[in-house]
């Protein structure tokens, strides 16, 4: 069993962790049914591990037990991106920057942070408790965004999903202008 397997199992088995990730991070381990079946160009398997309220799905990529298993997010609108080189990086990003998808819409980190804290004034303390409970290292929102954009730049070509039916185009990149 890998460290990623242990982490997802802990989240599944500890309701307080699962609840804390479901809001405000919108990483819900109870929502594992993808909108549609997807495949990668490399034919590496996709394992749904969580979903979001908007119909998106988080996947661990690759064979169970493989050393490298990046995390892919595919939304219900036909866009996708890698969000972590592994589950630890993806969960750290979701905890530190729960509104990460809005970066693709042009919002700044400061806008997202002030909106989040206005609605959720205890966010910083809850974030720190959750990172500690998960055994994850705290990073700044700026570092989380930089890591997200760096891993998102690795999405194409190997991690751009498509519906296995030949009549469907590949998903579009959620962050098409990510720096390489």
GROMACS .gro file of C-alpha atoms in nm:
model
  180
    1UNK     CA    1   0.000   0.000   0.000
    2UNK     CA    2   0.134   0.343  -0.095
    3UNK     CA    3   0.133   0.662   0.110
    4UNK     CA    4  -0.138   0.801  -0.122
    5UNK     CA    5  -0.351   0.493  -0.054
    6UNK     CA    6  -0.306   0.550   0.320
    7UNK     CA    7  -0.402   0.917   0.288
    8UNK     CA    8  -0.721   0.857   0.090
    9UNK     CA    9  -0.818   0.572   0.325
   10UNK     CA   10  -0.772   0.802   0.629
   11UNK     CA   11  -0.992   1.065   0.465
   12UNK     CA   12  -1.257   0.804   0.388
   13UNK     CA   13  -1.253   0.656   0.738
   14UNK     CA   14  -1.240   0.977   0.942
   15UNK     CA   15  -1.564   1.170   0.890
   16UNK     CA   16  -1.417   1.492   1.033
   17UNK     CA   17  -1.142   1.490   0.769
   18UNK     CA   18  -1.386   1.411   0.488
   19UNK     CA   19  -1.622   1.688   0.603
   20UNK     CA   20  -1.339   1.943   0.630
   21UNK     CA   21  -1.225   1.864   0.275
   22UNK     CA   22  -1.578   1.875   0.134
   23UNK     CA   23  -1.618   2.238   0.244
   24UNK     CA   24  -1.472   2.476   0.150
   25UNK     CA   25  -1.241   2.263  -0.066
   26UNK     CA   26  -1.520   2.087  -0.255
   27UNK     CA   27  -1.328   1.754  -0.243
   28UNK     CA   28  -1.601   1.510  -0.150
   29UNK     CA   29  -1.508   1.142  -0.121
   30UNK     CA   30  -1.879   1.054  -0.130
   31UNK     CA   31  -1.906   1.188  -0.490
   32UNK     CA   32  -1.706   0.939  -0.691
   33UNK     CA   33  -1.936   0.880  -0.986
   34UNK     CA   34  -1.792   1.068  -1.283
   35UNK     CA   35  -2.026   1.238  -1.529
   36UNK     CA   36  -1.879   1.020  -1.805
   37UNK     CA   37  -1.614   0.755  -1.850
   38UNK     CA   38  -1.276   0.903  -1.942
   39UNK     CA   39  -0.950   0.765  -2.077
   40UNK     CA   40  -0.599   0.907  -2.104
   41UNK     CA   41  -0.399   0.900  -2.427
   42UNK     CA   42  -0.136   0.689  -2.246
   43UNK     CA   43  -0.404   0.435  -2.153
   44UNK     CA   44  -0.304   0.469  -1.787
   45UNK     CA   45  -0.607   0.396  -1.570
   46UNK     CA   46  -0.803   0.669  -1.395
   47UNK     CA   47  -0.932   0.599  -1.043
   48UNK     CA   48  -1.203   0.840  -0.921
   49UNK     CA   49  -1.128   0.941  -0.563
   50UNK     CA   50  -1.361   1.237  -0.504
   51UNK     CA   51  -1.596   1.479  -0.673
   52UNK     CA   52  -1.715   1.833  -0.642
   53UNK     CA   53  -2.061   1.984  -0.618
   54UNK     CA   54  -2.046   2.109  -0.978
   55UNK     CA   55  -2.005   1.757  -1.118
   56UNK     CA   56  -1.627   1.748  -1.152
   57UNK     CA   57  -1.420   1.445  -1.054
   58UNK     CA   58  -1.074   1.403  -0.902
   59UNK     CA   59  -0.877   1.102  -1.028
   60UNK     CA   60  -0.558   0.928  -0.925
   61UNK     CA   61  -0.379   0.849  -1.251
   62UNK     CA   62  -0.193   0.525  -1.312
   63UNK     CA   63  -0.186   0.177  -1.172
   64UNK     CA   64  -0.251   0.120  -0.803
   65UNK     CA   65   0.080   0.091  -0.624
   66UNK     CA   66   0.270   0.287  -0.890
   67UNK     CA   67   0.532   0.526  -0.759
   68UNK     CA   68   0.404   0.824  -0.960
   69UNK     CA   69   0.029   0.886  -0.944
   70UNK     CA   70  -0.060   1.244  -1.029
   71UNK     CA   71  -0.407   1.380  -0.951
   72UNK     CA   72  -0.626   1.492  -1.241
   73UNK     CA   73  -0.937   1.707  -1.206
   74UNK     CA   74  -1.196   1.688  -1.486
   75UNK     CA   75  -1.497   1.917  -1.468
   76UNK     CA   76  -1.843   1.863  -1.608
   77UNK     CA   77  -1.787   2.123  -1.881
   78UNK     CA   78  -1.512   1.935  -2.066
   79UNK     CA   79  -1.205   2.092  -1.904
   80UNK     CA   80  -0.931   1.917  -1.711
   81UNK     CA   81  -0.599   1.979  -1.537
   82UNK     CA   82  -0.344   1.807  -1.322
   83UNK     CA   83  -0.365   1.958  -0.974
   84UNK     CA   84  -0.091   1.765  -0.801
   85UNK     CA   85   0.211   1.553  -0.880
   86UNK     CA   86   0.068   1.319  -0.616
   87UNK     CA   87  -0.222   1.306  -0.372
   88UNK     CA   88  -0.028   1.486  -0.098
   89UNK     CA   89   0.037   1.786  -0.322
   90UNK     CA   90  -0.323   1.790  -0.449
   91UNK     CA   91  -0.476   1.774  -0.101
   92UNK     CA   92  -0.236   2.042   0.026
   93UNK     CA   93  -0.342   2.266  -0.262
   94UNK     CA   94  -0.713   2.204  -0.196
   95UNK     CA   95  -0.674   2.278   0.177
   96UNK     CA   96  -0.462   2.592   0.130
   97UNK     CA   97  -0.636   2.728  -0.180
   98UNK     CA   98  -0.987   2.576  -0.184
   99UNK     CA   99  -1.111   2.810  -0.458
  100UNK     CA  100  -0.824   2.709  -0.689
  101UNK     CA  101  -1.052   2.660  -0.993
  102UNK     CA  102  -1.135   3.030  -0.989
  103UNK     CA  103  -0.771   3.112  -1.072
  104UNK     CA  104  -0.848   2.983  -1.423
  105UNK     CA  105  -1.124   3.245  -1.448
  106UNK     CA  106  -0.880   3.528  -1.385
  107UNK     CA  107  -0.940   3.588  -1.015
  108UNK     CA  108  -0.633   3.674  -0.810
  109UNK     CA  109  -0.520   3.495  -0.497
  110UNK     CA  110  -0.594   3.804  -0.288
  111UNK     CA  111  -0.949   3.831  -0.430
  112UNK     CA  112  -1.016   3.465  -0.363
  113UNK     CA  113  -0.867   3.484  -0.014
  114UNK     CA  114  -1.062   3.791   0.090
  115UNK     CA  115  -1.390   3.650  -0.046
  116UNK     CA  116  -1.329   3.319   0.133
  117UNK     CA  117  -1.239   3.484   0.463
  118UNK     CA  118  -1.537   3.720   0.443
  119UNK     CA  119  -1.768   3.418   0.420
  120UNK     CA  120  -1.560   3.188   0.639
  121UNK     CA  121  -1.374   3.398   0.903
  122UNK     CA  122  -1.224   3.093   1.078
  123UNK     CA  123  -1.070   2.963   0.755
  124UNK     CA  124  -0.704   3.012   0.853
  125UNK     CA  125  -0.738   2.830   1.186
  126UNK     CA  126  -0.944   2.548   1.028
  127UNK     CA  127  -0.693   2.516   0.742
  128UNK     CA  128  -0.404   2.485   0.986
  129UNK     CA  129  -0.589   2.224   1.197
  130UNK     CA  130  -0.672   2.021   0.886
  131UNK     CA  131  -0.316   2.032   0.750
  132UNK     CA  132  -0.191   1.916   1.090
  133UNK     CA  133  -0.450   1.637   1.114
  134UNK     CA  134  -0.354   1.514   0.766
  135UNK     CA  135   0.020   1.537   0.839
  136UNK     CA  136   0.071   1.789   0.557
  137UNK     CA  137   0.312   2.079   0.552
  138UNK     CA  138   0.164   2.426   0.541
  139UNK     CA  139   0.249   2.645   0.242
  140UNK     CA  140   0.139   2.994   0.145
  141UNK     CA  141  -0.147   3.055  -0.096
  142UNK     CA  142   0.106   3.197  -0.341
  143UNK     CA  143   0.318   2.880  -0.322
  144UNK     CA  144   0.005   2.665  -0.369
  145UNK     CA  145  -0.091   2.865  -0.679
  146UNK     CA  146   0.264   2.841  -0.819
  147UNK     CA  147   0.268   2.462  -0.766
  148UNK     CA  148  -0.076   2.432  -0.925
  149UNK     CA  149   0.032   2.621  -1.236
  150UNK     CA  150   0.356   2.423  -1.259
  151UNK     CA  151   0.179   2.086  -1.244
  152UNK     CA  152  -0.103   2.209  -1.470
  153UNK     CA  153   0.160   2.282  -1.735
  154UNK     CA  154   0.233   1.906  -1.739
  155UNK     CA  155  -0.126   1.813  -1.825
  156UNK     CA  156  -0.079   1.805  -2.203
  157UNK     CA  157  -0.035   1.576  -2.380
  158UNK     CA  158  -0.033   1.268  -2.153
  159UNK     CA  159  -0.306   1.368  -1.906
  160UNK     CA  160  -0.566   1.527  -2.133
  161UNK     CA  161  -0.864   1.295  -2.097
  162UNK     CA  162  -1.122   1.209  -2.355
  163UNK     CA  163  -1.433   1.000  -2.370
  164UNK     CA  164  -1.324   0.663  -2.516
  165UNK     CA  165  -1.577   0.700  -2.801
  166UNK     CA  166  -1.398   0.833  -3.115
  167UNK     CA  167  -1.674   1.091  -3.172
  168UNK     CA  168  -1.564   1.302  -2.875
  169UNK     CA  169  -1.285   1.558  -2.874
  170UNK     CA  170  -1.030   1.560  -2.592
  171UNK     CA  171  -1.105   1.777  -2.291
  172UNK     CA  172  -0.975   2.134  -2.298
  173UNK     CA  173  -0.709   2.251  -2.056
  174UNK     CA  174  -0.850   2.431  -1.754
  175UNK     CA  175  -0.526   2.635  -1.737
  176UNK     CA  176  -0.428   2.666  -2.106
  177UNK     CA  177  -0.159   2.928  -2.044
  178UNK     CA  178   0.020   2.764  -1.753
  179UNK     CA  179   0.393   2.828  -1.753
  180UNK     CA  180   0.603   2.524  -1.837
   0.00000   0.00000   0.00000
